[in-house]
PDB file of C-alpha atoms and ligand atoms in Angstrom:
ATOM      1  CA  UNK E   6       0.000   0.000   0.000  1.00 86.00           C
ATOM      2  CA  UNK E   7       1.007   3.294  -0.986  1.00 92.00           C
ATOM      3  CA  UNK E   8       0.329   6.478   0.466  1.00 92.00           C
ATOM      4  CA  UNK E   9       0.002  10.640  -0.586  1.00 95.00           C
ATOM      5  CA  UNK E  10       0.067  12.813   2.242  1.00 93.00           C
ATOM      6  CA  UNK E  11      -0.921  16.642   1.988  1.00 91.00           C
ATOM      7  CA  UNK E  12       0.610  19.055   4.713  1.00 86.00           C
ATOM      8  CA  UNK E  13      -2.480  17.997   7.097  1.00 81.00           C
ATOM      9  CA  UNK E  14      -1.433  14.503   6.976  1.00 85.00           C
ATOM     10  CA  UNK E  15       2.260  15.604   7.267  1.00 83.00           C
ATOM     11  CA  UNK E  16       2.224  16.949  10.614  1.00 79.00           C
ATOM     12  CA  UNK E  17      -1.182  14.823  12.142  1.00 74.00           C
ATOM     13  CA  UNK E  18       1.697  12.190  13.786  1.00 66.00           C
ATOM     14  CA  UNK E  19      -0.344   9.190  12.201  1.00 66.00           C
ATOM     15  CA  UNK E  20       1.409   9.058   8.907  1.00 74.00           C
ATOM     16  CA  UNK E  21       2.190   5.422   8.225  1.00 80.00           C
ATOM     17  CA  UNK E  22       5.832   3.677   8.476  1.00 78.00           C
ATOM     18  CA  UNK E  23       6.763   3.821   5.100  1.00 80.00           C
ATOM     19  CA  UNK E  24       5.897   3.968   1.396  1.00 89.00           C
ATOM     20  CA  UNK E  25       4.786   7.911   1.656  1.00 92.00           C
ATOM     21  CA  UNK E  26       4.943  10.148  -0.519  1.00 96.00           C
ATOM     22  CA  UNK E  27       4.469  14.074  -1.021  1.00 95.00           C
ATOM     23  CA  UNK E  28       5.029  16.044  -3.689  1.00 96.00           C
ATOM     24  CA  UNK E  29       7.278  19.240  -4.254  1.00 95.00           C
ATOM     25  CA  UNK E  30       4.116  21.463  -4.509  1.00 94.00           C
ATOM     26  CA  UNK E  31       3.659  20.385  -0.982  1.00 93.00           C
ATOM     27  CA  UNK E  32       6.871  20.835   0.252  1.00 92.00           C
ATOM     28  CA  UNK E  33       6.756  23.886  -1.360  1.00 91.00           C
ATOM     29  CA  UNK E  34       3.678  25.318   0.772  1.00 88.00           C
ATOM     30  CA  UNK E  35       5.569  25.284   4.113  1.00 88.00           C
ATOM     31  CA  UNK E  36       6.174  28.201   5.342  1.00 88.00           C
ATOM     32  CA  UNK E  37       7.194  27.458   9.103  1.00 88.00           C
ATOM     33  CA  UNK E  38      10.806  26.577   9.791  1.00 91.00           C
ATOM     34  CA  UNK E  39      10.418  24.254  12.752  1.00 87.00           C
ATOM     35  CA  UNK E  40       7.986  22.139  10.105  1.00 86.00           C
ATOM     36  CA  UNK E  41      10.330  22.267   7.309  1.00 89.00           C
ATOM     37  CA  UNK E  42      13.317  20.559   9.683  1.00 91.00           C
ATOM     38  CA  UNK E  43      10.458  18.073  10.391  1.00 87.00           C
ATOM     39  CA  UNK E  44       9.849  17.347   6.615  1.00 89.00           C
ATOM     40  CA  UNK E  45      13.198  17.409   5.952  1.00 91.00           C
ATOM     41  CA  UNK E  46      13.798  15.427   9.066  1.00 90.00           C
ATOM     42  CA  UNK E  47      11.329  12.343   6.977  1.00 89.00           C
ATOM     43  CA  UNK E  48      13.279  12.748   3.977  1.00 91.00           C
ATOM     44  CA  UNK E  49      16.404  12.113   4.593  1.00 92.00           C
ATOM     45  CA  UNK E  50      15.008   9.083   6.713  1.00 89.00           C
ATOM     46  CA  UNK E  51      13.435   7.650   3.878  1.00 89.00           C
ATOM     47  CA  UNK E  52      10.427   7.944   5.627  1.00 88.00           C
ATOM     48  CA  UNK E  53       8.460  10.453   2.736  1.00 92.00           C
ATOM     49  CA  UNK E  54       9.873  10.100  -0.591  1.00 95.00           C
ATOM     50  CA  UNK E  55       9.138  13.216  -3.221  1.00 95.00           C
ATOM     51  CA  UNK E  56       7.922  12.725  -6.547  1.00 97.00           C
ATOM     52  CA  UNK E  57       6.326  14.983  -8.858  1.00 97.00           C
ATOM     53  CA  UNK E  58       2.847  14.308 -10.891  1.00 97.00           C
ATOM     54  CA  UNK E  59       2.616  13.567 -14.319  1.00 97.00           C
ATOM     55  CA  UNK E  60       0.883  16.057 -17.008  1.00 97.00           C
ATOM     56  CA  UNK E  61      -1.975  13.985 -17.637  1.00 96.00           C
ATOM     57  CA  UNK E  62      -2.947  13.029 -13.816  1.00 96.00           C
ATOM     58  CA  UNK E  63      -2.912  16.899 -13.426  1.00 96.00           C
ATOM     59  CA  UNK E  64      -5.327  16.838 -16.606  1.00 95.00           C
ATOM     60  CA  UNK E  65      -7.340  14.428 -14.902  1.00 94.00           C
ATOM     61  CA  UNK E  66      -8.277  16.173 -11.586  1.00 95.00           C
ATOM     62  CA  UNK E  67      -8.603  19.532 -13.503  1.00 93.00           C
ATOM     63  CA  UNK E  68     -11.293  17.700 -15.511  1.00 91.00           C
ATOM     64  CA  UNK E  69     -13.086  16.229 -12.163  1.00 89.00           C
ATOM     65  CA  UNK E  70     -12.668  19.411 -10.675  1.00 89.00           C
ATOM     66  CA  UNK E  71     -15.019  20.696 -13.720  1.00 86.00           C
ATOM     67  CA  UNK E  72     -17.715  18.379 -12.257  1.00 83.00           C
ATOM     68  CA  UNK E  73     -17.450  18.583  -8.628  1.00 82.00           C
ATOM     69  CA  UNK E  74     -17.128  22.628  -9.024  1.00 82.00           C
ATOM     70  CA  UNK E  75     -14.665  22.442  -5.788  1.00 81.00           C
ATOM     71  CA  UNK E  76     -11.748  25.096  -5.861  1.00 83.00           C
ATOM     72  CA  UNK E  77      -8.793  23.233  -4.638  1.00 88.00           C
ATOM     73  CA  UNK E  78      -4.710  24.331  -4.789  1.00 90.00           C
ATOM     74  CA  UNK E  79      -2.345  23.883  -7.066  1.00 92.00           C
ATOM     75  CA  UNK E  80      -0.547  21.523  -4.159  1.00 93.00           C
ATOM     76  CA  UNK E  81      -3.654  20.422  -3.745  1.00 95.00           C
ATOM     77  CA  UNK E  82      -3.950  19.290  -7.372  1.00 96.00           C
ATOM     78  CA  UNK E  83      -0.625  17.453  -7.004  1.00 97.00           C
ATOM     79  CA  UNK E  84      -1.670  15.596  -4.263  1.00 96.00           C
ATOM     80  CA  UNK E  85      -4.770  13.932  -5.988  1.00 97.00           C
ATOM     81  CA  UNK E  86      -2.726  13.953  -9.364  1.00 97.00           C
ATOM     82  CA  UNK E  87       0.019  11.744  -7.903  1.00 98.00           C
ATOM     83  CA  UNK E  88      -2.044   9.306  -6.266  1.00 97.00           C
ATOM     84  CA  UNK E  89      -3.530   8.600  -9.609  1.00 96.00           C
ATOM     85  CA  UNK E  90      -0.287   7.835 -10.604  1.00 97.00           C
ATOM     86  CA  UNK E  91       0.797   5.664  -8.142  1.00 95.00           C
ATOM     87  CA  UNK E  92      -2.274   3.867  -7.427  1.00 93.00           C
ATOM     88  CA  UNK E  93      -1.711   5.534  -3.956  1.00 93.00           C
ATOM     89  CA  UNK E  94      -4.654   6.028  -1.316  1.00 91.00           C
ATOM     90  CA  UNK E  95      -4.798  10.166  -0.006  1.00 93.00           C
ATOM     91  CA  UNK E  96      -4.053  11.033   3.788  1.00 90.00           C
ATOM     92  CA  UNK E  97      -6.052  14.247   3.691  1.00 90.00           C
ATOM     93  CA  UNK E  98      -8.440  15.941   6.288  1.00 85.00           C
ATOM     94  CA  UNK E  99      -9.301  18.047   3.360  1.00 87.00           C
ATOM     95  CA  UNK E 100     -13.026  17.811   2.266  1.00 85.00           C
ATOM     96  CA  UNK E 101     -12.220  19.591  -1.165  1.00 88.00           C
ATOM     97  CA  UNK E 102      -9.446  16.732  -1.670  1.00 92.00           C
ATOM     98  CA  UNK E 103     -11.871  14.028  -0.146  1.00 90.00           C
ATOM     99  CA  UNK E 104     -14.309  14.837  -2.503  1.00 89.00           C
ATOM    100  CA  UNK E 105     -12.323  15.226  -5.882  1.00 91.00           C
ATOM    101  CA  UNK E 106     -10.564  11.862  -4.673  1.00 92.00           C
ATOM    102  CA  UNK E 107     -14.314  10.281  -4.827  1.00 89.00           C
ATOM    103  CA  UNK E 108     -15.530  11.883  -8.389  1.00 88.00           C
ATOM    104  CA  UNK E 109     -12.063  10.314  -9.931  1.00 90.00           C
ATOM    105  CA  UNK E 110     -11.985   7.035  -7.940  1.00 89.00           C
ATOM    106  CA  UNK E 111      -8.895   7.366  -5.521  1.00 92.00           C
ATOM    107  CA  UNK E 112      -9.271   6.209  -2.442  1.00 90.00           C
ATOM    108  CA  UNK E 113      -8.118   8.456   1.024  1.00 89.00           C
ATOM    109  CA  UNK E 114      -8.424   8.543   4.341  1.00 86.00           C
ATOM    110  CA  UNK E 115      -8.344  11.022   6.962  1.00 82.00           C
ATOM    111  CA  UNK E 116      -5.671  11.251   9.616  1.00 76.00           C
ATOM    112  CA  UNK E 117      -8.606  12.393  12.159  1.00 70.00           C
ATOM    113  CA  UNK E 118     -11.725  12.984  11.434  1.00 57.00           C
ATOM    114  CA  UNK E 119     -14.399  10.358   9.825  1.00 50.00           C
ATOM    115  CA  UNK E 120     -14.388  12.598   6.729  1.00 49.00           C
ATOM    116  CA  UNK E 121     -17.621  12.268   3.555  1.00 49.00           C
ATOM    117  CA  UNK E 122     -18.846   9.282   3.079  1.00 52.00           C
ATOM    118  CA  UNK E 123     -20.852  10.922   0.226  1.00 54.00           C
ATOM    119  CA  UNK E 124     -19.886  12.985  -2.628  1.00 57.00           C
ATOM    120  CA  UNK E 125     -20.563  16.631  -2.218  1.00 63.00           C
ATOM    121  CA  UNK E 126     -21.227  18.818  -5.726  1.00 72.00           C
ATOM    122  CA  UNK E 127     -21.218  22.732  -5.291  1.00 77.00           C
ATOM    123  CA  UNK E 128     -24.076  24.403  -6.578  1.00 84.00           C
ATOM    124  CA  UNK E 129     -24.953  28.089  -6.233  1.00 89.00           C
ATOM    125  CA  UNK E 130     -28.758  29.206  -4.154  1.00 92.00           C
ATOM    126  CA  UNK E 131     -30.407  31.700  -4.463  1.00 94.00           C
ATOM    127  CA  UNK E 132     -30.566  33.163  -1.132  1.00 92.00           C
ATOM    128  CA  UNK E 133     -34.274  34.717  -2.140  1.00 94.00           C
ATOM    129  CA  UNK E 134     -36.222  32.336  -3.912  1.00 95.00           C
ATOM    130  CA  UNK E 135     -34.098  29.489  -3.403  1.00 92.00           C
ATOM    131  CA  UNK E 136     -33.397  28.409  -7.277  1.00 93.00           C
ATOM    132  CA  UNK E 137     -30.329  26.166  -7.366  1.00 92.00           C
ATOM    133  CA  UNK E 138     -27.910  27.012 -10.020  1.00 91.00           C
ATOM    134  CA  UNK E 139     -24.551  25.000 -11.404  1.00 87.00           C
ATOM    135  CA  UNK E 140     -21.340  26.516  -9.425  1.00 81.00           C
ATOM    136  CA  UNK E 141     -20.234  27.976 -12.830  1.00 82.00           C
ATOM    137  CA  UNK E 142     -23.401  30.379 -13.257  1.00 87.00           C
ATOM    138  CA  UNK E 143     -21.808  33.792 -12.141  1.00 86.00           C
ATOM    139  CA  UNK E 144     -24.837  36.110 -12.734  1.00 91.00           C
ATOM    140  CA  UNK E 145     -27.227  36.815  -9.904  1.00 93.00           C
ATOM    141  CA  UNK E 146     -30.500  34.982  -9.767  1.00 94.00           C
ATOM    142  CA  UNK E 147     -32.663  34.997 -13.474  1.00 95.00           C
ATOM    143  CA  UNK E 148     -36.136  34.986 -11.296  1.00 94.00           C
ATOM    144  CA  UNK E 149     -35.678  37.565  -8.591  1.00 96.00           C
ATOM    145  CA  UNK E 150     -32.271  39.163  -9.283  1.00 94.00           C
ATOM    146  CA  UNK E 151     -31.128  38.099  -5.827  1.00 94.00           C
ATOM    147  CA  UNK E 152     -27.688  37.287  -4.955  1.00 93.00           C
ATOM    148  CA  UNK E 153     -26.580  33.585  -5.068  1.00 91.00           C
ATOM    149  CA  UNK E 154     -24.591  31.738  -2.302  1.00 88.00           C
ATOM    150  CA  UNK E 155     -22.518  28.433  -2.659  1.00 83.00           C
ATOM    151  CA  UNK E 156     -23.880  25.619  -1.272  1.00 82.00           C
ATOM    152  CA  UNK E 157     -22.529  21.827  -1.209  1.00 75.00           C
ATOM    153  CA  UNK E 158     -24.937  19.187  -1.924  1.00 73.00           C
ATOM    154  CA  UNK E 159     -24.781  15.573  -1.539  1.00 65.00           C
ATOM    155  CA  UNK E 160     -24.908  13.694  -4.897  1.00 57.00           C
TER     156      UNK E 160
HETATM  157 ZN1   ZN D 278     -34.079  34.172  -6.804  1.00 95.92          ZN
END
Protein backbone atom coordinates (compact mmCIF):
# COMPACT_ATOMS: atom_id res chain seq x y z
CA UNK A 1 0.00 0.00 0.00
CA UNK A 2 1.01 3.29 -0.99
CA UNK A 3 0.33 6.48 0.47
CA UNK A 4 0.00 10.64 -0.59
CA UNK A 5 0.07 12.81 2.24
CA UNK A 6 -0.92 16.64 1.99
CA UNK A 7 0.61 19.05 4.71
CA UNK A 8 -2.48 18.00 7.10
CA UNK A 9 -1.43 14.50 6.98
CA UNK A 10 2.26 15.60 7.27
CA UNK A 11 2.22 16.95 10.61
CA UNK A 12 -1.18 14.82 12.14
CA UNK A 13 1.70 12.19 13.79
CA UNK A 14 -0.34 9.19 12.20
CA UNK A 15 1.41 9.06 8.91
CA UNK A 16 2.19 5.42 8.22
CA UNK A 17 5.83 3.68 8.48
CA UNK A 18 6.76 3.82 5.10
CA UNK A 19 5.90 3.97 1.40
CA UNK A 20 4.79 7.91 1.66
CA UNK A 21 4.94 10.15 -0.52
CA UNK A 22 4.47 14.07 -1.02
CA UNK A 23 5.03 16.04 -3.69
CA UNK A 24 7.28 19.24 -4.25
CA UNK A 25 4.12 21.46 -4.51
CA UNK A 26 3.66 20.39 -0.98
CA UNK A 27 6.87 20.83 0.25
CA UNK A 28 6.76 23.89 -1.36
CA UNK A 29 3.68 25.32 0.77
CA UNK A 30 5.57 25.28 4.11
CA UNK A 31 6.17 28.20 5.34
CA UNK A 32 7.19 27.46 9.10
CA UNK A 33 10.81 26.58 9.79
CA UNK A 34 10.42 24.25 12.75
CA UNK A 35 7.99 22.14 10.10
CA UNK A 36 10.33 22.27 7.31
CA UNK A 37 13.32 20.56 9.68
CA UNK A 38 10.46 18.07 10.39
CA UNK A 39 9.85 17.35 6.61
CA UNK A 40 13.20 17.41 5.95
CA UNK A 41 13.80 15.43 9.07
CA UNK A 42 11.33 12.34 6.98
CA UNK A 43 13.28 12.75 3.98
CA UNK A 44 16.40 12.11 4.59
CA UNK A 45 15.01 9.08 6.71
CA UNK A 46 13.43 7.65 3.88
CA UNK A 47 10.43 7.94 5.63
CA UNK A 48 8.46 10.45 2.74
CA UNK A 49 9.87 10.10 -0.59
CA UNK A 50 9.14 13.22 -3.22
CA UNK A 51 7.92 12.72 -6.55
CA UNK A 52 6.33 14.98 -8.86
CA UNK A 53 2.85 14.31 -10.89
CA UNK A 54 2.62 13.57 -14.32
CA UNK A 55 0.88 16.06 -17.01
CA UNK A 56 -1.98 13.99 -17.64
CA UNK A 57 -2.95 13.03 -13.82
CA UNK A 58 -2.91 16.90 -13.43
CA UNK A 59 -5.33 16.84 -16.61
CA UNK A 60 -7.34 14.43 -14.90
CA UNK A 61 -8.28 16.17 -11.59
CA UNK A 62 -8.60 19.53 -13.50
CA UNK A 63 -11.29 17.70 -15.51
CA UNK A 64 -13.09 16.23 -12.16
CA UNK A 65 -12.67 19.41 -10.67
CA UNK A 66 -15.02 20.70 -13.72
CA UNK A 67 -17.72 18.38 -12.26
CA UNK A 68 -17.45 18.58 -8.63
CA UNK A 69 -17.13 22.63 -9.02
CA UNK A 70 -14.67 22.44 -5.79
CA UNK A 71 -11.75 25.10 -5.86
CA UNK A 72 -8.79 23.23 -4.64
CA UNK A 73 -4.71 24.33 -4.79
CA UNK A 74 -2.34 23.88 -7.07
CA UNK A 75 -0.55 21.52 -4.16
CA UNK A 76 -3.65 20.42 -3.75
CA UNK A 77 -3.95 19.29 -7.37
CA UNK A 78 -0.62 17.45 -7.00
CA UNK A 79 -1.67 15.60 -4.26
CA UNK A 80 -4.77 13.93 -5.99
CA UNK A 81 -2.73 13.95 -9.36
CA UNK A 82 0.02 11.74 -7.90
CA UNK A 83 -2.04 9.31 -6.27
CA UNK A 84 -3.53 8.60 -9.61
CA UNK A 85 -0.29 7.84 -10.60
CA UNK A 86 0.80 5.66 -8.14
CA UNK A 87 -2.27 3.87 -7.43
CA UNK A 88 -1.71 5.53 -3.96
CA UNK A 89 -4.65 6.03 -1.32
CA UNK A 90 -4.80 10.17 -0.01
CA UNK A 91 -4.05 11.03 3.79
CA UNK A 92 -6.05 14.25 3.69
CA UNK A 93 -8.44 15.94 6.29
CA UNK A 94 -9.30 18.05 3.36
CA UNK A 95 -13.03 17.81 2.27
CA UNK A 96 -12.22 19.59 -1.16
CA UNK A 97 -9.45 16.73 -1.67
CA UNK A 98 -11.87 14.03 -0.15
CA UNK A 99 -14.31 14.84 -2.50
CA UNK A 100 -12.32 15.23 -5.88
CA UNK A 101 -10.56 11.86 -4.67
CA UNK A 102 -14.31 10.28 -4.83
CA UNK A 103 -15.53 11.88 -8.39
CA UNK A 104 -12.06 10.31 -9.93
CA UNK A 105 -11.98 7.03 -7.94
CA UNK A 106 -8.90 7.37 -5.52
CA UNK A 107 -9.27 6.21 -2.44
CA UNK A 108 -8.12 8.46 1.02
CA UNK A 109 -8.42 8.54 4.34
CA UNK A 110 -8.34 11.02 6.96
CA UNK A 111 -5.67 11.25 9.62
CA UNK A 112 -8.61 12.39 12.16
CA UNK A 113 -11.73 12.98 11.43
CA UNK A 114 -14.40 10.36 9.83
CA UNK A 115 -14.39 12.60 6.73
CA UNK A 116 -17.62 12.27 3.55
CA UNK A 117 -18.85 9.28 3.08
CA UNK A 118 -20.85 10.92 0.23
CA UNK A 119 -19.89 12.99 -2.63
CA UNK A 120 -20.56 16.63 -2.22
CA UNK A 121 -21.23 18.82 -5.73
CA UNK A 122 -21.22 22.73 -5.29
CA UNK A 123 -24.08 24.40 -6.58
CA UNK A 124 -24.95 28.09 -6.23
CA UNK A 125 -28.76 29.21 -4.15
CA UNK A 126 -30.41 31.70 -4.46
CA UNK A 127 -30.57 33.16 -1.13
CA UNK A 128 -34.27 34.72 -2.14
CA UNK A 129 -36.22 32.34 -3.91
CA UNK A 130 -34.10 29.49 -3.40
CA UNK A 131 -33.40 28.41 -7.28
CA UNK A 132 -30.33 26.17 -7.37
CA UNK A 133 -27.91 27.01 -10.02
CA UNK A 134 -24.55 25.00 -11.40
CA UNK A 135 -21.34 26.52 -9.43
CA UNK A 136 -20.23 27.98 -12.83
CA UNK A 137 -23.40 30.38 -13.26
CA UNK A 138 -21.81 33.79 -12.14
CA UNK A 139 -24.84 36.11 -12.73
CA UNK A 140 -27.23 36.81 -9.90
CA UNK A 141 -30.50 34.98 -9.77
CA UNK A 142 -32.66 35.00 -13.47
CA UNK A 143 -36.14 34.99 -11.30
CA UNK A 144 -35.68 37.57 -8.59
CA UNK A 145 -32.27 39.16 -9.28
CA UNK A 146 -31.13 38.10 -5.83
CA UNK A 147 -27.69 37.29 -4.96
CA UNK A 148 -26.58 33.58 -5.07
CA UNK A 149 -24.59 31.74 -2.30
CA UNK A 150 -22.52 28.43 -2.66
CA UNK A 151 -23.88 25.62 -1.27
CA UNK A 152 -22.53 21.83 -1.21
CA UNK A 153 -24.94 19.19 -1.92
CA UNK A 154 -24.78 15.57 -1.54
CA UNK A 155 -24.91 13.69 -4.90
ZN1 LIG B 1 -34.08 34.17 -6.80
Amino acid sequence: MRYVLDASALFSRHIPENNCYITPEVVLEIKDQRSKDAVEGYISAGKIIIRTASEDAIDAVQIALKTTGDNISGPDMSIIALAIDMDATIISDDYGIQNVASTIGVSWISPKTEGINKVLVWKKKCVACGKIYNSTYTDSCNVCGSELKRIARRK
